[in-house]
Amino acid sequence: MKLSKAYEPGQYEETIYALWEKSQAFTPQSGNGKPSFSIVVPPPNANGNLHIGHGLTNAIEDILVRYHRMKGYNALLLPGADHAGFETQVVYEKHLAKEGKSRFDFTREQLYDQIYEFVAQNRDNYEAQFRKLGAGIDWSRFTFTLDQKIVDRAYATFKQMWDDKLIYRGKRLVNFCTFHGTAFADIEVAYQEDAGHLWHISYPLTDGSGEVVVATTRPETMLGDTAVAVHPDDKRYAKYIGKTIHLPLTKREIPIVADAMVEQTFGTGAVKITPAHDPNDYEVAQRHDLPMITVIDHEGKMTDVPEAYRGLSVTDARKQVVADLEAASLLVKTEAVKHSVGHCYKCGTVIEPLLREQWFVNMQPLVKPAIKALEDKQITFYPDNKRTQLISYLQGLRDWNISRQIAWGIPIPAFQNIDNEDDWIFDDRVKEELIVVEGKTYRRDPDVFDTWFSSSSWPYATLDFPEGADFKEFYPLSVMDTGADILYPWVSRMIMFGLYITGEVPFKNVYLHGLVLDQHGAKMSKSKGNVIDPITKVEEFGSDAFRMGVIAGQTAGNNQPYDETKVIGARNFCNKLWNVARFIEDKLGDKAVSTVPQPQTPADHWMLSKLQQSTEVIGLYLESFRLAEAYDTIYHLLWDDFADWYIEASKEAHNPSVLAYSLETILKLAHPFAPFVTETIWQTLAWQPDSLLTTSDWPEPVTANAKQAKDFEAIKTIVTEVRVMARALKTNDLELQHSGEAFLNDHAAQIAKLAKITAVSEAPGGQGVKLIQSTYPCWLNVSTEKAQAYLKELDDQQTQQASIVQQLKKRLGNKSYVDNAPEAIVKQTKEQLAEAERLLQGIQEQKQRFS
RNA sequence: GGGUGAUUAGCUCAGUUGGCUAGAGCAUCUCGUUUACACCGAGAGGGUCGGGGGUUCGAGUCCCUCAUCACCCACCA
């Protein structure tokens, strides 16, 4: 016996992975004439450990790629790691804080180098974790988002957009985190309902003819007001339009303007306009050509305001302004309100809209082809509703701010003339701070790209667009699998960039998986302390068990709680596989076995037909991304069909070729789901020396004799019924008798063995309890007294069966059913009725005999 | 305010174009040391598919409506 008693994953996984790697099993060769199947792994952040979502992503991708590889595709799973600009810098800053330092202690260049070191240290850890997950990835193609080719790609894209006038620099309102000191894209702002106040403030008219009361949640911004707006149709304020107001706490006079943006029913119907600190007000200011006064700086301090407020934080200024207004009797009313406020998604600081010079991408020209591609279903989405959701997202998309004021990222390749601030040029000499072009000196923009800008090119940049062999072979990708949470920030942009740069959609299918929640259905987060580490689970239950456990029951687009009983079930599945192999090893030894099955008995034919059906079904499920159902199919094929029936039947008499063939087929079918245990068995048995299961061919279905296969179904029916009766009769000391049925004589030993009764034999008829389900007349030899225990069961069965018969009769008695339903369905119902009546009759006869 | 998803056995979830006498795993109950496996075997119980209406010969599946939960989006001053 080469296989030990129980499967212990920890003993084999590392060796098996090393074997795959050494054999370059996951390295496809371009141009080998096979159809290609490609997935590029969404690169996890290089700065930390993999979380359970990566475990799920890997499971899905690896199953798909392994299946296609065995199926004969030139299959690629390309790994990578993400520098994750802002996110990583935040992690590093926390790290610095522990040492009592902050980003202000270093220059951006120093910070960049330090973070580079920091990330490099985590790389080994990260790669080891991927190996533990059993990822069948091609390490030779590993790509980091700061690799030169990715940076070059980002620059080429930026340049092309620059030339196409899609890139512009503008002073716009941007979302700014005053803690982290950087701007964000709209999509990065986290909105939440906060409790606040609505302060009603009296603004006196300059001509002394009265006042206008405005309502605001941010009184401190009044210092930057440059107008008050009312709705043009609002009768209450019509007479004031065009007049001016004396802005309290300042010496400024501001106009009253009419703008349709104002909601008459909200607040007082009069709105203070602070163009430099509110997106709506900004637009009003543009329409009315109002000045913009910045009163809050990038650190969240008051600036360009009267002396009393200068340098105060926003919160302090708010208190002071409210107090001063109250003292001046200008505060009319204060009401508590709940309103949506934008926060930094990392530190929670309230996002300040600030006027900043930044680089923007004009999105409209990119959006249009993407919407068309989505509408034309050039990409299949799983689930499809995410496709339509994406269309409506794109329709409302605004220009994208791609400048970030952080150190860790790809420097923006743009330089500004030191003598003319409007003169910007593109140049990729980003290592230089100053360059001279045509006699003019330019200074590099200190900002870096939004990480999503470069990762939008991920599908083709990793494949060496435009000339690389990989690009020609593997683009567009077969599948993009990622979390539904990054549909907007990533998937949408890959589509837009892919179409813009390559002229093609970047992938043919998008599979969006949901989040893995904790046991109770709550989102996992470090702060809640409910994070589950996938590697711990891999070590506890085995890599195979972990992956099957997380994909079991998982469907596209739906979140799912982590359920350890599923992982345990999958661990048991591995052990079952292992023990089935042990049983067969015991029967066959390690002599080379023919892979051509030579079926003899009904059991043999039945097993082959099950293998054939399952092979087809698993293939269909995998090709339609229904992984959980594919797993379910292999699970029951192994457990129910093979172990519980075929192996049990083999204990009476075994067929070496069918046993061997079945095991090999099941190992292959199970391999994408349980790569380690299947390969371990394959290597240990070594029936085909020097071969790898992972690169072997997906099984070709073998046709079985349908009649013989059906005969085994008849045997199963008899066996099951005998087992049920034996339990009702509380004994196994039984003999199954019949009046000379050839079929029963032929399979007497088999039936007796499976049903665990004494014998199956010929006898004169009419004795004991007759089987009801079996179409072959036979009975168990029990005395009338003993059979009484069984009568009670019969009553229940009769009631049940009678109601089925009644239902079916009713259906067939309905003329419109018979007329309208498809013929096949009606035929089926008739057969069901015939069968139900046969069973009912059997029960009734039985009852009569014993009563 | 708009949108999406969910609601099926005690728990976690499947259920492709309507044909279901509604499934799985776990849990529960009964029995079992049978030539691999107790990470096992044999059997059993358990659901009017969130409520209400409709379309249809037929609805868990399609339509309307209500309820509850979750998530996303939006410029609620």
PDB file of N, CA, C and O (backbone and C1' of nucleotides) in Angstrom, chain B residues 1-30:
ATOM      1  P     G B   1     -38.400  59.191  -1.000  1.00  0.00           P
ATOM      2  O5'   G B   1     -37.598  59.746  -2.251  1.00  0.00           O
ATOM      3  C5'   G B   1     -38.280  60.437  -3.283  1.00  0.00           C
ATOM      4  C4'   G B   1     -37.354  60.571  -4.454  1.00  0.00           C
ATOM      5  C3'   G B   1     -37.024  59.267  -5.169  1.00  0.00           C
ATOM      6  O3'   G B   1     -38.026  58.892  -6.094  1.00  0.00           O
ATOM      7  C1'   G B   1     -35.030  60.452  -4.791  1.00  0.00           C
ATOM      8  P     G B   2     -38.273  57.372  -6.418  1.00  0.00           P
ATOM      9  O5'   G B   2     -36.992  57.025  -7.294  1.00  0.00           O
ATOM     10  C5'   G B   2     -36.903  57.486  -8.651  1.00  0.00           C
ATOM     11  C4'   G B   2     -35.605  57.024  -9.250  1.00  0.00           C
ATOM     12  C3'   G B   2     -35.394  55.520  -9.288  1.00  0.00           C
ATOM     13  O3'   G B   2     -36.063  54.901 -10.361  1.00  0.00           O
ATOM     14  C1'   G B   2     -33.450  56.544  -8.450  1.00  0.00           C
ATOM     15  P     G B   3     -36.592  53.406 -10.182  1.00  0.00           P
ATOM     16  O5'   G B   3     -35.247  52.568 -10.167  1.00  0.00           O
ATOM     17  C5'   G B   3     -34.418  52.526 -11.329  1.00  0.00           C
ATOM     18  C4'   G B   3     -33.115  51.871 -11.009  1.00  0.00           C
ATOM     19  C3'   G B   3     -33.180  50.422 -10.557  1.00  0.00           C
ATOM     20  O3'   G B   3     -33.403  49.542 -11.640  1.00  0.00           O
ATOM     21  C1'   G B   3     -31.668  51.590  -9.181  1.00  0.00           C
ATOM     22  P     U B   4     -34.166  48.163 -11.395  1.00  0.00           P
ATOM     23  O5'   U B   4     -33.032  47.276 -10.722  1.00  0.00           O
ATOM     24  C5'   U B   4     -31.823  47.005 -11.429  1.00  0.00           C
ATOM     25  C4'   U B   4     -30.845  46.343 -10.506  1.00  0.00           C
ATOM     26  C3'   U B   4     -31.348  45.090  -9.813  1.00  0.00           C
ATOM     27  O3'   U B   4     -31.299  43.957 -10.651  1.00  0.00           O
ATOM     28  C1'   U B   4     -30.257  46.452  -8.237  1.00  0.00           C
ATOM     29  P     G B   5     -32.384  42.808 -10.436  1.00  0.00           P
ATOM     30  O5'   G B   5     -31.837  42.109  -9.107  1.00  0.00           O
ATOM     31  C5'   G B   5     -30.625  41.374  -9.154  1.00  0.00           C
ATOM     32  C4'   G B   5     -30.176  41.067  -7.757  1.00  0.00           C
ATOM     33  C3'   G B   5     -31.115  40.207  -6.934  1.00  0.00           C
ATOM     34  O3'   G B   5     -31.019  38.840  -7.273  1.00  0.00           O
ATOM     35  C1'   G B   5     -30.363  42.002  -5.618  1.00  0.00           C
ATOM     36  P     A B   6     -32.304  37.917  -7.080  1.00  0.00           P
ATOM     37  O5'   A B   6     -32.356  37.783  -5.492  1.00  0.00           O
ATOM     38  C5'   A B   6     -31.326  37.088  -4.801  1.00  0.00           C
ATOM     39  C4'   A B   6     -31.496  37.282  -3.325  1.00  0.00           C
ATOM     40  C3'   A B   6     -32.767  36.683  -2.737  1.00  0.00           C
ATOM     41  O3'   A B   6     -32.611  35.308  -2.491  1.00  0.00           O
ATOM     42  C1'   A B   6     -32.462  38.873  -1.902  1.00  0.00           C
ATOM     43  P     U B   7     -33.875  34.370  -2.795  1.00  0.00           P
ATOM     44  O5'   U B   7     -34.749  34.580  -1.491  1.00  0.00           O
ATOM     45  C5'   U B   7     -34.179  34.344  -0.176  1.00  0.00           C
ATOM     46  C4'   U B   7     -35.169  34.871   0.860  1.00  0.00           C
ATOM     47  C3'   U B   7     -36.502  34.118   0.822  1.00  0.00           C
ATOM     48  O3'   U B   7     -36.802  33.539   2.093  1.00  0.00           O
ATOM     49  C1'   U B   7     -36.827  36.488   0.656  1.00  0.00           C
ATOM     50  P     U B   8     -36.129  32.112   2.411  1.00  0.00           P
ATOM     51  O5'   U B   8     -36.780  31.194   1.286  1.00  0.00           O
ATOM     52  C5'   U B   8     -38.134  30.799   1.394  1.00  0.00           C
ATOM     53  C4'   U B   8     -38.313  29.451   0.764  1.00  0.00           C
ATOM     54  C3'   U B   8     -37.444  28.349   1.357  1.00  0.00           C
ATOM     55  O3'   U B   8     -38.013  27.838   2.549  1.00  0.00           O
ATOM     56  C1'   U B   8     -37.289  28.257  -0.989  1.00  0.00           C
ATOM     57  P     A B   9     -37.116  27.592   3.754  1.00  0.00           P
ATOM     58  O5'   A B   9     -37.412  26.075   4.069  1.00  0.00           O
ATOM     59  C5'   A B   9     -38.175  25.674   5.213  1.00  0.00           C
ATOM     60  C4'   A B   9     -37.744  24.293   5.615  1.00  0.00           C
ATOM     61  C3'   A B   9     -36.547  24.229   6.563  1.00  0.00           C
ATOM     62  O3'   A B   9     -36.976  23.885   7.875  1.00  0.00           O
ATOM     63  C1'   A B   9     -36.484  22.558   4.869  1.00  0.00           C
ATOM     64  P     G B  10     -37.842  24.710   8.812  1.00  0.00           P
ATOM     65  O5'   G B  10     -36.676  24.909   9.901  1.00  0.00           O
ATOM     66  C5'   G B  10     -36.837  25.793  11.000  1.00  0.00           C
ATOM     67  C4'   G B  10     -35.509  25.856  11.710  1.00  0.00           C
ATOM     68  C3'   G B  10     -34.368  26.404  10.864  1.00  0.00           C
ATOM     69  O3'   G B  10     -34.249  27.794  11.016  1.00  0.00           O
ATOM     70  C1'   G B  10     -33.753  24.303  11.775  1.00  0.00           C
ATOM     71  P     C B  11     -33.777  28.695   9.794  1.00  0.00           P
ATOM     72  O5'   C B  11     -32.236  28.335   9.741  1.00  0.00           O
ATOM     73  C5'   C B  11     -31.319  28.901  10.676  1.00  0.00           C
ATOM     74  C4'   C B  11     -29.911  28.515  10.281  1.00  0.00           C
ATOM     75  C3'   C B  11     -29.498  28.962   8.885  1.00  0.00           C
ATOM     76  O3'   C B  11     -28.982  30.279   8.917  1.00  0.00           O
ATOM     77  C1'   C B  11     -28.983  26.659   9.165  1.00  0.00           C
ATOM     78  P     U B  12     -29.130  31.220   7.640  1.00  0.00           P
ATOM     79  O5'   U B  12     -28.122  30.524   6.615  1.00  0.00           O
ATOM     80  C5'   U B  12     -26.713  30.649   6.811  1.00  0.00           C
ATOM     81  C4'   U B  12     -25.993  29.956   5.676  1.00  0.00           C
ATOM     82  C3'   U B  12     -26.481  30.326   4.286  1.00  0.00           C
ATOM     83  O3'   U B  12     -25.940  31.560   3.861  1.00  0.00           O
ATOM     84  C1'   U B  12     -26.233  27.981   4.425  1.00  0.00           C
ATOM     85  P     C B  13     -26.703  32.386   2.734  1.00  0.00           P
ATOM     86  O5'   C B  13     -26.911  31.175   1.724  1.00  0.00           O
ATOM     87  C5'   C B  13     -27.296  31.333   0.415  1.00  0.00           C
ATOM     88  C4'   C B  13     -27.027  30.020  -0.283  1.00  0.00           C
ATOM     89  C3'   C B  13     -27.753  29.847  -1.597  1.00  0.00           C
ATOM     90  O3'   C B  13     -27.048  30.548  -2.614  1.00  0.00           O
ATOM     91  C1'   C B  13     -27.894  27.844  -0.340  1.00  0.00           C
ATOM     92  P     A B  14     -27.777  30.943  -3.931  1.00  0.00           P
ATOM     93  O5'   A B  14     -27.583  29.613  -4.767  1.00  0.00           O
ATOM     94  C5'   A B  14     -28.693  28.858  -5.116  1.00  0.00           C
ATOM     95  C4'   A B  14     -28.229  27.620  -5.805  1.00  0.00           C
ATOM     96  C3'   A B  14     -29.039  27.306  -7.052  1.00  0.00           C
ATOM     97  O3'   A B  14     -28.464  27.883  -8.194  1.00  0.00           O
ATOM     98  C1'   A B  14     -29.113  25.471  -5.595  1.00  0.00           C
ATOM     99  P     G B  15     -29.315  28.826  -9.139  1.00  0.00           P
ATOM    100  O5'   G B  15     -30.498  27.868  -9.564  1.00  0.00           O
ATOM    101  C5'   G B  15     -30.246  26.717 -10.364  1.00  0.00           C
ATOM    102  C4'   G B  15     -31.469  25.854 -10.396  1.00  0.00           C
ATOM    103  C3'   G B  15     -32.757  26.536 -10.866  1.00  0.00           C
ATOM    104  O3'   G B  15     -32.826  26.593 -12.278  1.00  0.00           O
ATOM    105  C1'   G B  15     -33.199  25.327  -8.895  1.00  0.00           C
ATOM    106  P     U B  16     -33.655  27.757 -12.972  1.00  0.00           P
ATOM    107  O5'   U B  16     -33.040  27.970 -14.431  1.00  0.00           O
ATOM    108  C5'   U B  16     -32.272  29.140 -14.695  1.00  0.00           C
ATOM    109  C4'   U B  16     -31.719  29.112 -16.100  1.00  0.00           C
ATOM    110  C3'   U B  16     -32.731  28.804 -17.210  1.00  0.00           C
ATOM    111  O3'   U B  16     -33.289  30.005 -17.729  1.00  0.00           O
ATOM    112  C1'   U B  16     -30.838  27.406 -17.452  1.00  0.00           C
ATOM    113  P     U B  17     -34.601  30.574 -17.063  1.00  0.00           P
ATOM    114  O5'   U B  17     -35.771  29.907 -17.935  1.00  0.00           O
ATOM    115  C5'   U B  17     -36.642  30.792 -18.587  1.00  0.00           C
ATOM    116  C4'   U B  17     -36.535  30.614 -20.079  1.00  0.00           C
ATOM    117  C3'   U B  17     -37.623  29.737 -20.702  1.00  0.00           C
ATOM    118  O3'   U B  17     -38.857  30.441 -20.795  1.00  0.00           O
ATOM    119  C1'   U B  17     -35.541  29.261 -21.686  1.00  0.00           C
ATOM    120  P     G B  18     -40.142  29.816 -19.955  1.00  0.00           P
ATOM    121  O5'   G B  18     -39.671  29.597 -18.453  1.00  0.00           O
ATOM    122  C5'   G B  18     -39.284  28.393 -17.872  1.00  0.00           C
ATOM    123  C4'   G B  18     -40.430  27.813 -17.063  1.00  0.00           C
ATOM    124  C3'   G B  18     -40.974  26.507 -17.654  1.00  0.00           C
ATOM    125  O3'   G B  18     -40.191  25.373 -17.239  1.00  0.00           O
ATOM    126  C1'   G B  18     -42.745  27.974 -16.985  1.00  0.00           C
ATOM    127  P     G B  19     -40.099  24.489 -16.010  1.00  0.00           P
ATOM    128  O5'   G B  19     -41.383  23.572 -16.092  1.00  0.00           O
ATOM    129  C5'   G B  19     -41.942  23.061 -14.892  1.00  0.00           C
ATOM    130  C4'   G B  19     -42.690  21.782 -15.174  1.00  0.00           C
ATOM    131  C3'   G B  19     -41.802  20.673 -15.682  1.00  0.00           C
ATOM    132  O3'   G B  19     -41.800  19.670 -14.684  1.00  0.00           O
ATOM    133  C1'   G B  19     -43.780  20.942 -17.041  1.00  0.00           C
ATOM    134  P     C B  20     -40.593  18.856 -14.259  1.00  0.00           P
ATOM    135  O5'   C B  20     -40.945  18.322 -12.824  1.00  0.00           O
ATOM    136  C5'   C B  20     -42.124  17.644 -12.470  1.00  0.00           C
ATOM    137  C4'   C B  20     -42.583  18.134 -11.088  1.00  0.00           C
ATOM    138  C3'   C B  20     -43.490  19.351 -11.169  1.00  0.00           C
ATOM    139  O3'   C B  20     -44.720  19.148 -10.472  1.00  0.00           O
ATOM    140  C1'   C B  20     -41.615  19.747  -9.730  1.00  0.00           C
ATOM    141  P     U B  21     -45.574  17.896 -10.572  1.00  0.00           P
ATOM    142  O5'   U B  21     -45.134  17.093  -9.272  1.00  0.00           O
ATOM    143  C5'   U B  21     -45.833  17.325  -8.052  1.00  0.00           C
ATOM    144  C4'   U B  21     -45.375  16.308  -7.035  1.00  0.00           C
ATOM    145  C3'   U B  21     -43.899  16.423  -6.653  1.00  0.00           C
ATOM    146  O3'   U B  21     -43.840  16.808  -5.290  1.00  0.00           O
ATOM    147  C1'   U B  21     -44.600  14.155  -6.973  1.00  0.00           C
ATOM    148  P     A B  22     -43.294  18.239  -4.897  1.00  0.00           P
ATOM    149  O5'   A B  22     -41.705  18.154  -4.935  1.00  0.00           O
ATOM    150  C5'   A B  22     -40.988  18.181  -6.166  1.00  0.00           C
ATOM    151  C4'   A B  22     -39.885  19.212  -6.100  1.00  0.00           C
ATOM    152  C3'   A B  22     -38.887  19.001  -4.966  1.00  0.00           C
ATOM    153  O3'   A B  22     -37.878  18.128  -5.393  1.00  0.00           O
ATOM    154  C1'   A B  22     -39.522  21.281  -5.100  1.00  0.00           C
ATOM    155  P     G B  23     -37.814  16.698  -4.884  1.00  0.00           P
ATOM    156  O5'   G B  23     -36.256  16.402  -4.900  1.00  0.00           O
ATOM    157  C5'   G B  23     -35.465  16.826  -3.828  1.00  0.00           C
ATOM    158  C4'   G B  23     -34.183  17.364  -4.375  1.00  0.00           C
ATOM    159  C3'   G B  23     -33.090  17.447  -3.338  1.00  0.00           C
ATOM    160  O3'   G B  23     -32.427  16.204  -3.238  1.00  0.00           O
ATOM    161  C1'   G B  23     -33.284  19.527  -4.428  1.00  0.00           C
ATOM    162  P     A B  24     -31.837  15.757  -1.834  1.00  0.00           P
ATOM    163  O5'   A B  24     -30.474  16.577  -1.809  1.00  0.00           O
ATOM    164  C5'   A B  24     -29.536  16.423  -2.881  1.00  0.00           C
ATOM    165  C4'   A B  24     -28.376  17.345  -2.655  1.00  0.00           C
ATOM    166  C3'   A B  24     -27.806  17.322  -1.257  1.00  0.00           C
ATOM    167  O3'   A B  24     -26.926  16.228  -1.110  1.00  0.00           O
ATOM    168  C1'   A B  24     -28.078  19.561  -1.950  1.00  0.00           C
ATOM    169  P     G B  25     -26.750  15.550   0.294  1.00  0.00           P
ATOM    170  O5'   G B  25     -25.840  16.601   1.051  1.00  0.00           O
ATOM    171  C5'   G B  25     -24.477  16.805   0.646  1.00  0.00           C
ATOM    172  C4'   G B  25     -23.918  17.970   1.414  1.00  0.00           C
ATOM    173  C3'   G B  25     -24.110  17.880   2.925  1.00  0.00           C
ATOM    174  O3'   G B  25     -23.107  17.090   3.522  1.00  0.00           O
ATOM    175  C1'   G B  25     -24.793  20.010   2.185  1.00  0.00           C
ATOM    176  P     C B  26     -23.431  16.220   4.778  1.00  0.00           P
ATOM    177  O5'   C B  26     -23.624  17.312   5.917  1.00  0.00           O
ATOM    178  C5'   C B  26     -22.520  18.111   6.350  1.00  0.00           C
ATOM    179  C4'   C B  26     -23.009  19.250   7.213  1.00  0.00           C
ATOM    180  C3'   C B  26     -23.825  18.852   8.431  1.00  0.00           C
ATOM    181  O3'   C B  26     -22.993  18.451   9.504  1.00  0.00           O
ATOM    182  C1'   C B  26     -24.906  20.615   7.315  1.00  0.00           C
ATOM    183  P     A B  27     -23.500  17.333  10.493  1.00  0.00           P
ATOM    184  O5'   A B  27     -24.781  18.027  11.170  1.00  0.00           O
ATOM    185  C5'   A B  27     -24.605  19.065  12.124  1.00  0.00           C
ATOM    186  C4'   A B  27     -25.954  19.563  12.574  1.00  0.00           C
ATOM    187  C3'   A B  27     -26.883  18.498  13.145  1.00  0.00           C
ATOM    188  O3'   A B  27     -26.604  18.237  14.502  1.00  0.00           O
ATOM    189  C1'   A B  27     -28.066  19.787  11.565  1.00  0.00           C
ATOM    190  P     U B  28     -26.807  16.792  15.055  1.00  0.00           P
ATOM    191  O5'   U B  28     -28.390  16.588  14.956  1.00  0.00           O
ATOM    192  C5'   U B  28     -29.263  17.374  15.766  1.00  0.00           C
ATOM    193  C4'   U B  28     -30.687  16.953  15.516  1.00  0.00           C
ATOM    194  C3'   U B  28     -30.955  15.466  15.670  1.00  0.00           C
ATOM    195  O3'   U B  28     -31.127  15.119  17.036  1.00  0.00           O
ATOM    196  C1'   U B  28     -31.969  16.231  13.675  1.00  0.00           C
ATOM    197  P     C B  29     -30.489  13.742  17.567  1.00  0.00           P
ATOM    198  O5'   C B  29     -31.557  12.677  17.054  1.00  0.00           O
ATOM    199  C5'   C B  29     -32.913  12.742  17.498  1.00  0.00           C
ATOM    200  C4'   C B  29     -33.740  11.754  16.727  1.00  0.00           C
ATOM    201  C3'   C B  29     -33.143  10.348  16.633  1.00  0.00           C
ATOM    202  O3'   C B  29     -33.369   9.602  17.802  1.00  0.00           O
ATOM    203  C1'   C B  29     -33.892  11.020  14.498  1.00  0.00           C
ATOM    204  P     U B  30     -32.283   8.530  18.246  1.00  0.00           P
ATOM    205  O5'   U B  30     -32.628   7.314  17.283  1.00  0.00           O
ATOM    206  C5'   U B  30     -33.941   6.724  17.292  1.00  0.00           C
ATOM    207  C4'   U B  30     -33.998   5.664  16.229  1.00  0.00           C
ATOM    208  C3'   U B  30     -32.827   4.699  16.220  1.00  0.00           C
ATOM    209  O3'   U B  30     -32.983   3.681  17.193  1.00  0.00           O
ATOM    210  C1'   U B  30     -33.275   5.406  14.008  1.00  0.00           C
TER     211        U B  30
END
